PDB file of C-alpha atoms in Angstrom:
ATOM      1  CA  UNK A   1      83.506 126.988  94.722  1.00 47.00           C
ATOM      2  CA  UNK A   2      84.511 124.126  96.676  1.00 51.00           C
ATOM      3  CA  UNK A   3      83.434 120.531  96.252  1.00 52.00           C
ATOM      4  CA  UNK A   4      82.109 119.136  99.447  1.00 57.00           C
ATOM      5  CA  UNK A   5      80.517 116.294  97.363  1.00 60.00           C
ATOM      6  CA  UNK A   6      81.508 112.978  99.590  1.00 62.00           C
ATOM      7  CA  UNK A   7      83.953 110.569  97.461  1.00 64.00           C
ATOM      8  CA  UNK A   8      81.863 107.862  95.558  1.00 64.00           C
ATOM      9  CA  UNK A   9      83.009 104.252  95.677  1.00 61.00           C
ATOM     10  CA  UNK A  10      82.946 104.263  92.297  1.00 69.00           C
ATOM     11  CA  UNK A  11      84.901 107.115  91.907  1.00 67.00           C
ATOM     12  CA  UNK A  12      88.658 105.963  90.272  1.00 66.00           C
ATOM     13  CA  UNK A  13      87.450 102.599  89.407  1.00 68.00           C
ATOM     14  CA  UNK A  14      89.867 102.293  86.720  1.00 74.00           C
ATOM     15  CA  UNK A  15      92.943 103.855  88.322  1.00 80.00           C
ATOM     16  CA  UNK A  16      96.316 102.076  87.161  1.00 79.00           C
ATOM     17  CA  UNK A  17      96.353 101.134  91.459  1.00 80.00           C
ATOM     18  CA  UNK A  18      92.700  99.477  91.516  1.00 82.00           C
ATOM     19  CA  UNK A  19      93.295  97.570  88.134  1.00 87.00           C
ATOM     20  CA  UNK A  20      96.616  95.861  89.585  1.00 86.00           C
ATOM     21  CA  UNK A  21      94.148  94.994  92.977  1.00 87.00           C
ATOM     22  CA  UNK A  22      91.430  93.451  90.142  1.00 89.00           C
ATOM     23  CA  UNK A  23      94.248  91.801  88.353  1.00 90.00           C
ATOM     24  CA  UNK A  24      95.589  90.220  91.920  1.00 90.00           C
ATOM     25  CA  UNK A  25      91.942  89.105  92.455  1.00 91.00           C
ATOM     26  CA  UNK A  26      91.831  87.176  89.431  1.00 93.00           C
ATOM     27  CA  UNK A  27      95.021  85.869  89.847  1.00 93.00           C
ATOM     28  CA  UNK A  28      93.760  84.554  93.742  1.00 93.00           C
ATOM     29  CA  UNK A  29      90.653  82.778  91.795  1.00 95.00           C
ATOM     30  CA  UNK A  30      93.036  81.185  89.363  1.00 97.00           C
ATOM     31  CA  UNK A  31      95.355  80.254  92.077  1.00 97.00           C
ATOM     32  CA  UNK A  32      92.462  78.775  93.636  1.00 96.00           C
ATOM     33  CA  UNK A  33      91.440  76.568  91.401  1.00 97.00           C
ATOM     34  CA  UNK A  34      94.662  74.877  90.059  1.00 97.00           C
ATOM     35  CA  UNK A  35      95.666  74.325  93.696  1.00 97.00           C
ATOM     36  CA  UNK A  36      92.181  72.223  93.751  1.00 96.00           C
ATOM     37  CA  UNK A  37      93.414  70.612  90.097  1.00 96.00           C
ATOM     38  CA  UNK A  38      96.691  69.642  91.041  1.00 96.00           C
ATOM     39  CA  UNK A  39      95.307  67.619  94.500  1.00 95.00           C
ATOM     40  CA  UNK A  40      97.279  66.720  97.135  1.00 96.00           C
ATOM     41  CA  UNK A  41     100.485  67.972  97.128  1.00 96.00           C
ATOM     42  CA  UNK A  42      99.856  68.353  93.440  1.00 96.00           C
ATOM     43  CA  UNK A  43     100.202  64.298  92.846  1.00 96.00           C
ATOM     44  CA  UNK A  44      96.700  64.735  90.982  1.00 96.00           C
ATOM     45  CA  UNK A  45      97.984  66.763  88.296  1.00 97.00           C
ATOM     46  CA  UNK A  46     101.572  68.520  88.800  1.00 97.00           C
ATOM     47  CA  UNK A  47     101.453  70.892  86.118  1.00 97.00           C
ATOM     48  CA  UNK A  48      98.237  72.824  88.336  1.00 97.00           C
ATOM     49  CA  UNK A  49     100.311  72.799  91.174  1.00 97.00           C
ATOM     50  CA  UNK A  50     103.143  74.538  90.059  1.00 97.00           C
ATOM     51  CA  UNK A  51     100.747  77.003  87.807  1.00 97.00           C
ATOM     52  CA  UNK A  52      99.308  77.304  91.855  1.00 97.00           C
ATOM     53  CA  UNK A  53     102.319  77.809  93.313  1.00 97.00           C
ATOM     54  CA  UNK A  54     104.049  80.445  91.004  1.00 97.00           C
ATOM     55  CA  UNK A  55     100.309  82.311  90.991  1.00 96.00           C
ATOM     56  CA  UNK A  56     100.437  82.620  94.828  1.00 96.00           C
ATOM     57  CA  UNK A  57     104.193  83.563  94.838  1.00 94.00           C
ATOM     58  CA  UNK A  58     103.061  86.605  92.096  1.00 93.00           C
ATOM     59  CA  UNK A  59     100.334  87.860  94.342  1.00 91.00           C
ATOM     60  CA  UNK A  60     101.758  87.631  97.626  1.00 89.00           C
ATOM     61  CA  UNK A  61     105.088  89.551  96.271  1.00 86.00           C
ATOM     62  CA  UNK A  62     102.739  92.085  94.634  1.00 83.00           C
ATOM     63  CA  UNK A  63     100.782  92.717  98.000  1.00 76.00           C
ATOM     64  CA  UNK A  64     101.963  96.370  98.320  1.00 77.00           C
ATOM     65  CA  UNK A  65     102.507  97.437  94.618  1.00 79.00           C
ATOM     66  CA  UNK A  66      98.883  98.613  94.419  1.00 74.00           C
ATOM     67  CA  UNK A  67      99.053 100.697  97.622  1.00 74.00           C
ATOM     68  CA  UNK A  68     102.306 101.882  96.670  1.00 76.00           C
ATOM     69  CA  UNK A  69     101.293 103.388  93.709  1.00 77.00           C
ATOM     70  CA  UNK A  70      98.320 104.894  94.736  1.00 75.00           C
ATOM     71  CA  UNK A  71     100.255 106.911  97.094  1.00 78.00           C
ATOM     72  CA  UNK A  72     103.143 107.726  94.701  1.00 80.00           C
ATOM     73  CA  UNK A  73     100.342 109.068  92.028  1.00 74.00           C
ATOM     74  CA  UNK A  74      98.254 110.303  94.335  1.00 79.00           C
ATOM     75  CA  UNK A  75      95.294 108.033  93.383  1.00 72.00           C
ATOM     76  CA  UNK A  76      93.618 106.840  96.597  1.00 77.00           C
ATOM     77  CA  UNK A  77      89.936 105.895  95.823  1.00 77.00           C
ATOM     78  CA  UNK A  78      87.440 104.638  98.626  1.00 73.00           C
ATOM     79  CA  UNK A  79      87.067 101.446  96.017  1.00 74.00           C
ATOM     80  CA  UNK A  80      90.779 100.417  96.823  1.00 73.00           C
ATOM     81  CA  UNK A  81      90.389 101.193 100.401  1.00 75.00           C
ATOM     82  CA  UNK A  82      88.191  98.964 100.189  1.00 74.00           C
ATOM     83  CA  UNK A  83      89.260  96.191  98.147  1.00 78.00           C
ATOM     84  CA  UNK A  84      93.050  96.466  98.624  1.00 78.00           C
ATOM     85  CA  UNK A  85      92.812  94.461 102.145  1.00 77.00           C
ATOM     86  CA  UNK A  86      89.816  91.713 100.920  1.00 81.00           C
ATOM     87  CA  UNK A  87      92.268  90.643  98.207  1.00 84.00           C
ATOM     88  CA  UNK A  88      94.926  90.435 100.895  1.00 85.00           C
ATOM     89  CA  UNK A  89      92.658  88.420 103.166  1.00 86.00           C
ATOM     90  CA  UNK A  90      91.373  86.330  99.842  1.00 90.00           C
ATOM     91  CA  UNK A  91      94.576  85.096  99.147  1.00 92.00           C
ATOM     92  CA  UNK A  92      95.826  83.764 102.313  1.00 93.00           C
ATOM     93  CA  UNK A  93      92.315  82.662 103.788  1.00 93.00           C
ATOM     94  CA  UNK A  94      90.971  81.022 100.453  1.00 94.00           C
ATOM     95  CA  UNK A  95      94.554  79.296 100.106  1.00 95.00           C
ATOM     96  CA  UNK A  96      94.564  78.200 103.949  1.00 96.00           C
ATOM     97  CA  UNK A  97      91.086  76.548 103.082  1.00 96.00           C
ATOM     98  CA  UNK A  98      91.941  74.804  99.466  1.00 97.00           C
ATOM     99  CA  UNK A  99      95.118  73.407 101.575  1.00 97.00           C
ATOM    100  CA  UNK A 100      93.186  71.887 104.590  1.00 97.00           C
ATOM    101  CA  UNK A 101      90.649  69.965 101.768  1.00 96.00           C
ATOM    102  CA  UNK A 102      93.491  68.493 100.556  1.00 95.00           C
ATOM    103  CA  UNK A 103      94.492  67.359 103.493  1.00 95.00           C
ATOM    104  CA  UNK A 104      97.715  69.496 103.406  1.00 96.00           C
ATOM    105  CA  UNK A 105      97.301  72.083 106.575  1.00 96.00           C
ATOM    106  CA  UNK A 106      95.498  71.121 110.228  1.00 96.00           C
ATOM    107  CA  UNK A 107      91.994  72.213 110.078  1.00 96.00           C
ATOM    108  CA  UNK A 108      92.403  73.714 113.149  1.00 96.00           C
ATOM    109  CA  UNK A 109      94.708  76.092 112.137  1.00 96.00           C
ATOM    110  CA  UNK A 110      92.894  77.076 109.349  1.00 96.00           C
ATOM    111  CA  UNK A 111      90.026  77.873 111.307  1.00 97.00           C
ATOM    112  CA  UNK A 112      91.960  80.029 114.139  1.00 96.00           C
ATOM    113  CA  UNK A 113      93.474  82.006 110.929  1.00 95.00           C
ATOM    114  CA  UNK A 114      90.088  82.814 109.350  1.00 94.00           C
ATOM    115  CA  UNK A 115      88.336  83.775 112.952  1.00 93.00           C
ATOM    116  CA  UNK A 116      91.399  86.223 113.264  1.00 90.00           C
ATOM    117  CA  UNK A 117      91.470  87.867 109.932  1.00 86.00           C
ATOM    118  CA  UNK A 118      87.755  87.789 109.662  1.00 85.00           C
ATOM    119  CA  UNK A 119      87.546  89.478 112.614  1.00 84.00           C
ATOM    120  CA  UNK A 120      90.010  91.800 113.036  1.00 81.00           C
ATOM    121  CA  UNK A 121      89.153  92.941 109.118  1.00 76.00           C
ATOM    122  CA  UNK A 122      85.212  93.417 110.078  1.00 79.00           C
ATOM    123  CA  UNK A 123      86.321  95.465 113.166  1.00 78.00           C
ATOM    124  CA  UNK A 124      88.758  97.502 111.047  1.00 73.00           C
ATOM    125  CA  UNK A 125      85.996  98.664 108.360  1.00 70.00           C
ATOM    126  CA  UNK A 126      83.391  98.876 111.527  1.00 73.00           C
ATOM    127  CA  UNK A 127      86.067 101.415 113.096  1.00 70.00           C
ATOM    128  CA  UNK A 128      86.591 103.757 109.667  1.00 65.00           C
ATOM    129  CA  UNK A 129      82.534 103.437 109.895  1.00 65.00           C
ATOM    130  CA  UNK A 130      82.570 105.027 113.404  1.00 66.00           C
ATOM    131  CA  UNK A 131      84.930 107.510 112.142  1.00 62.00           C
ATOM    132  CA  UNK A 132      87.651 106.003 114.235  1.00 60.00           C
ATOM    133  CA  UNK A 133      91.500 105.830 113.430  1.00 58.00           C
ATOM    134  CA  UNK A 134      92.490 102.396 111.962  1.00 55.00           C
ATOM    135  CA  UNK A 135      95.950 101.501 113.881  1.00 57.00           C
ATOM    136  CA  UNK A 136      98.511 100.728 111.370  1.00 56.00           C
ATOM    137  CA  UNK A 137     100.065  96.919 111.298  1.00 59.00           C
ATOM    138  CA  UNK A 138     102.355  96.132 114.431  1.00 69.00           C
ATOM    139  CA  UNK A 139     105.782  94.675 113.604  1.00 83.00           C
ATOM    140  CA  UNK A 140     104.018  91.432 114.965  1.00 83.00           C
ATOM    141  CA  UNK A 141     101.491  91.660 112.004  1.00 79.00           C
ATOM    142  CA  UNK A 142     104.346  92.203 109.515  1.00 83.00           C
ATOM    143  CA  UNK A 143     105.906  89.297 110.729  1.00 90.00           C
ATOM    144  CA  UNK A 144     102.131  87.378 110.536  1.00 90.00           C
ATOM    145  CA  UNK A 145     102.609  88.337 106.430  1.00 87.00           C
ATOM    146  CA  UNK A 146     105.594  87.444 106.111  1.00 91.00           C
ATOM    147  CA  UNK A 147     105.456  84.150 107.920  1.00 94.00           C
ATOM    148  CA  UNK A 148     102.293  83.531 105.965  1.00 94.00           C
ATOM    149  CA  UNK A 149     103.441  83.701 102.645  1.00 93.00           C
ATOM    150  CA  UNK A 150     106.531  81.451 102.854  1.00 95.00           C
ATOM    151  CA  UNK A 151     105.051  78.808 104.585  1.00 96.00           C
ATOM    152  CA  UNK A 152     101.840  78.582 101.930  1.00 96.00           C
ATOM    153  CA  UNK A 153     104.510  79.121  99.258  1.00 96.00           C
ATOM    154  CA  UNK A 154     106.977  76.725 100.389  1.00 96.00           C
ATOM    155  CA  UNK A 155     104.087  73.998 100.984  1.00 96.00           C
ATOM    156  CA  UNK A 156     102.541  74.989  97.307  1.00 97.00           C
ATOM    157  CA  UNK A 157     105.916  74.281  95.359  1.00 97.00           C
ATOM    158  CA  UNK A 158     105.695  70.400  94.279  1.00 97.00           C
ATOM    159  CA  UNK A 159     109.465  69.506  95.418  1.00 96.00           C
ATOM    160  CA  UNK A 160     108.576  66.537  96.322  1.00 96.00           C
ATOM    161  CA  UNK A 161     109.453  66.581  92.270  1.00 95.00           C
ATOM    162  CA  UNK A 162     112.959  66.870  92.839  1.00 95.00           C
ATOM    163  CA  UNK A 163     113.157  64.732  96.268  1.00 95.00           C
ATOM    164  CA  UNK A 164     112.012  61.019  95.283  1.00 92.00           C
ATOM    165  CA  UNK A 165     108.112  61.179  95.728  1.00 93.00           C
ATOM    166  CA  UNK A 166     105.765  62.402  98.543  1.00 93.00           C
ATOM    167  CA  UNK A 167     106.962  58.846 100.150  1.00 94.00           C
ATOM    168  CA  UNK A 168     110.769  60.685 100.145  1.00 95.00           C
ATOM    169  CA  UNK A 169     112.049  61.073 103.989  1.00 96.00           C
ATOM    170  CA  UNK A 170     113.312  64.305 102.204  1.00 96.00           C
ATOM    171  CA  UNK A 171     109.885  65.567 101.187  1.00 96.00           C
ATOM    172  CA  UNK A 172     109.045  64.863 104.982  1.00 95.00           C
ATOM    173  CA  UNK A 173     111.310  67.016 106.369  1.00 97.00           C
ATOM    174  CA  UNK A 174     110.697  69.955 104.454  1.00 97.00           C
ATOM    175  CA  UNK A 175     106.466  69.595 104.670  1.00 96.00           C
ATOM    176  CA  UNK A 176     107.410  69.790 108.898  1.00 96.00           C
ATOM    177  CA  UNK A 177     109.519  72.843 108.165  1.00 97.00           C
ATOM    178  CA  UNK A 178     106.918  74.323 105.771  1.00 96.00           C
ATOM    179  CA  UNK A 179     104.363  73.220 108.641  1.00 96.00           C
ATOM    180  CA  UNK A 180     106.428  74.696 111.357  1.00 97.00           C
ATOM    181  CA  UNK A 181     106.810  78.162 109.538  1.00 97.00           C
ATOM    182  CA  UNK A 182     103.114  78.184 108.979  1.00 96.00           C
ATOM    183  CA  UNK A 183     102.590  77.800 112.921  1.00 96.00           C
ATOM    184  CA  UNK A 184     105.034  80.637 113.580  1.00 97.00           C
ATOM    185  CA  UNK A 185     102.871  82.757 111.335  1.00 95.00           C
ATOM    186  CA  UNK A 186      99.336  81.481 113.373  1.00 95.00           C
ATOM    187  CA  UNK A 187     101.294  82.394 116.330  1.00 95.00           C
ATOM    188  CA  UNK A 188     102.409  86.274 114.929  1.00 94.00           C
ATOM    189  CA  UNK A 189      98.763  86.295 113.869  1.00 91.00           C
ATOM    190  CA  UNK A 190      97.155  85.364 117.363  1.00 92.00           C
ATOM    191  CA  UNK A 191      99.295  87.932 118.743  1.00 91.00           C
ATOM    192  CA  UNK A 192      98.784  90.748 116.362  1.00 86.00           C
ATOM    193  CA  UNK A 193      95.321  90.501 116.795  1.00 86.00           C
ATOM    194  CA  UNK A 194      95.613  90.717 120.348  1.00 87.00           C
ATOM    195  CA  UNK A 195      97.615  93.536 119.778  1.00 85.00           C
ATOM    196  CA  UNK A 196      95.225  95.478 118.129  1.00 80.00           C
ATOM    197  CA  UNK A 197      92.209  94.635 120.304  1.00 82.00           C
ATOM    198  CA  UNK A 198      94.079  96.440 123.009  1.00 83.00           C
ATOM    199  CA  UNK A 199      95.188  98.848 121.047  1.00 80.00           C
ATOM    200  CA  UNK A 200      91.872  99.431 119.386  1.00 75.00           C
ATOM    201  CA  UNK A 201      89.613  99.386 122.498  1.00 75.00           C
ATOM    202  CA  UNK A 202      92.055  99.909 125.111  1.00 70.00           C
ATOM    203  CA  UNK A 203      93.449 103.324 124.209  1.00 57.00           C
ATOM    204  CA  UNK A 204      90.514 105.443 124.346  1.00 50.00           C
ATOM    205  CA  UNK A 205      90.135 104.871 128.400  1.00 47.00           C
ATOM    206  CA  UNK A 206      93.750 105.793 128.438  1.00 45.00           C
ATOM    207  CA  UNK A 207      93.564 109.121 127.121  1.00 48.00           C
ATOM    208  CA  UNK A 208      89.959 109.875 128.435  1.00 45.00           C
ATOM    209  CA  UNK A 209      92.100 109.512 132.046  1.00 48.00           C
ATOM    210  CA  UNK A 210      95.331 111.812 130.065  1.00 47.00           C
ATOM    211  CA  UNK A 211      92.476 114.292 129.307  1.00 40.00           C
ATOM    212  CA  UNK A 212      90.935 114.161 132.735  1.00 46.00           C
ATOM    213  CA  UNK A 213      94.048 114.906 134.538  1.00 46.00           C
ATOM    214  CA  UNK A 214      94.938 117.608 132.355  1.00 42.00           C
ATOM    215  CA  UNK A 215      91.637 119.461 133.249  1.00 44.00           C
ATOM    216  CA  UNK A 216      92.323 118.842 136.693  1.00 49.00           C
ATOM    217  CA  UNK A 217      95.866 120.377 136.243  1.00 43.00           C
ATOM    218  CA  UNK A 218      94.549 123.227 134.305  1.00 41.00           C
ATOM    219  CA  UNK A 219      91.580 123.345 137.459  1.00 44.00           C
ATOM    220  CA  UNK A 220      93.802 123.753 139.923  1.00 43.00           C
ATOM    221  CA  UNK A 221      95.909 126.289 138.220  1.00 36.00           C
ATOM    222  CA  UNK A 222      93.366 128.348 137.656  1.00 41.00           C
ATOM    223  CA  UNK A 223      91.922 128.030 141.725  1.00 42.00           C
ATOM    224  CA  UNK A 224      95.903 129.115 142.479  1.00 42.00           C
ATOM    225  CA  UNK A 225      95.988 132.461 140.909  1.00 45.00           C
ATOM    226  CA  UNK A 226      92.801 133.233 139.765  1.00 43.00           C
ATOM    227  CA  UNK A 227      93.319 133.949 135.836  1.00 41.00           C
ATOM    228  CA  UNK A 228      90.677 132.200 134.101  1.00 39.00           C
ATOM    229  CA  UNK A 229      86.840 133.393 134.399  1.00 41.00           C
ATOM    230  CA  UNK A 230      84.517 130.339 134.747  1.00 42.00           C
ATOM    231  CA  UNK A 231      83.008 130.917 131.864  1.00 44.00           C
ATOM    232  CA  UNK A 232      85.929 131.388 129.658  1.00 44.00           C
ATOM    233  CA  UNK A 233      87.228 127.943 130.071  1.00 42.00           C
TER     234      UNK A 233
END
């Protein structure tokens, strides 16, 4: 007899794939709060800030291990659907935010970041909801990760350690490197997003005209030589 029972989101809780996405959640929490220890730059307490920085690094590098292996091990659970991408979006978002307190990233950017992964992330779950297709991540949104997590990381580490102070004309050029690698990642994320609104919304009117003109082909085919009975179409 076959099980038709729909998956629970429960279901798998404990698979080796969800407990490396809890583990990465703690880890973001942690992160969180020694980045706010440490201060600016991590003059406030040091120690926090490179505890912060080498937490991030961990995460971000482990991004993909938990998908990875539920694939390998065949151990995809609704739960990991689920929670794989708000850890993702955690990380980055909650470490955008605990960097513009102190001072460290532009507000502004920080604000265009979380309206873009907010968004596109509540349209993603609202299209699996509709029984849509989600539309896998564009080279554009690769780049947008990638981008993302060396410019955080690079602006975490406390090299200012190494350079002569905060005050170091060293540690200035390497926070407007950091700062410029951050705003090639806003930019990659802007556009990915744009990407996938069109993709998203604009691809169903193009195949409901690829389907029309099909059953106009297969119309007039069937007025030319008379093969198909009305009915049977």
């Amino acid at each position: 007899m076959n099980d038709s029972r729909k998956p629970s989101l429960l279901d798998g809780w404990n698979s080796a794939p969800n407990i490396v996405t809890y583990v990465r959640i703690v880890m973001m929490f942690a992160f969180l709060y020694f980045t706010v220890d440490g201060g600016y730059f991590g003059i406030q307490n040091v120690t926090s800030r490179w505890i912060a920085a080498v937490l991030f690094i961990v995460a971000a590098s482990t991004d993909k291990l938990d998908g990875y292996l539920a694939r390998t091990y065949n151990q995809v659970t609704e739960l990991g659907k689920l929670m794989d991408p708000i850890a993702d979006k955690l990380l980055i978002c909650g470490g955008l935010v605990v960097l513009s307190l102190n001072g460290e990233v532009w507000w502004l950017v920080t604000i265009l970041f979380l309206i873009r992964e907010v968004g596109i992330t509540i349209m993603r779950f609202f299209v699996i909801d509709t029984g849509g297709k989600v539309i896998a991540a564009s080279n554009a949104g690769k780049l947008k990760t990638l981008t993302q997590c060396i410019g955080l990381g690079m602006i975490l580490l406390p090299l200012w350690t190494f350079m002569g102070g905060v005050n170091s004309q060293a540690w200035g050029i390497y926070v407007a490197v950091s700062t410029v690698v951050i705003l090639l990642a806003l930019f990659f994320c802007l556009y990915s997003g744009g990407e996938y609104l069109v993709n998203t919304f604009g691809r169903p009117q193009e195949d409901t005209e690829h389907v029309e003109t099909l059953a106009e082909a297969a119309h007039s085919v069937e007025s030319s030589d008379g093969a198909f009975e009305a009915g049977e179409r």
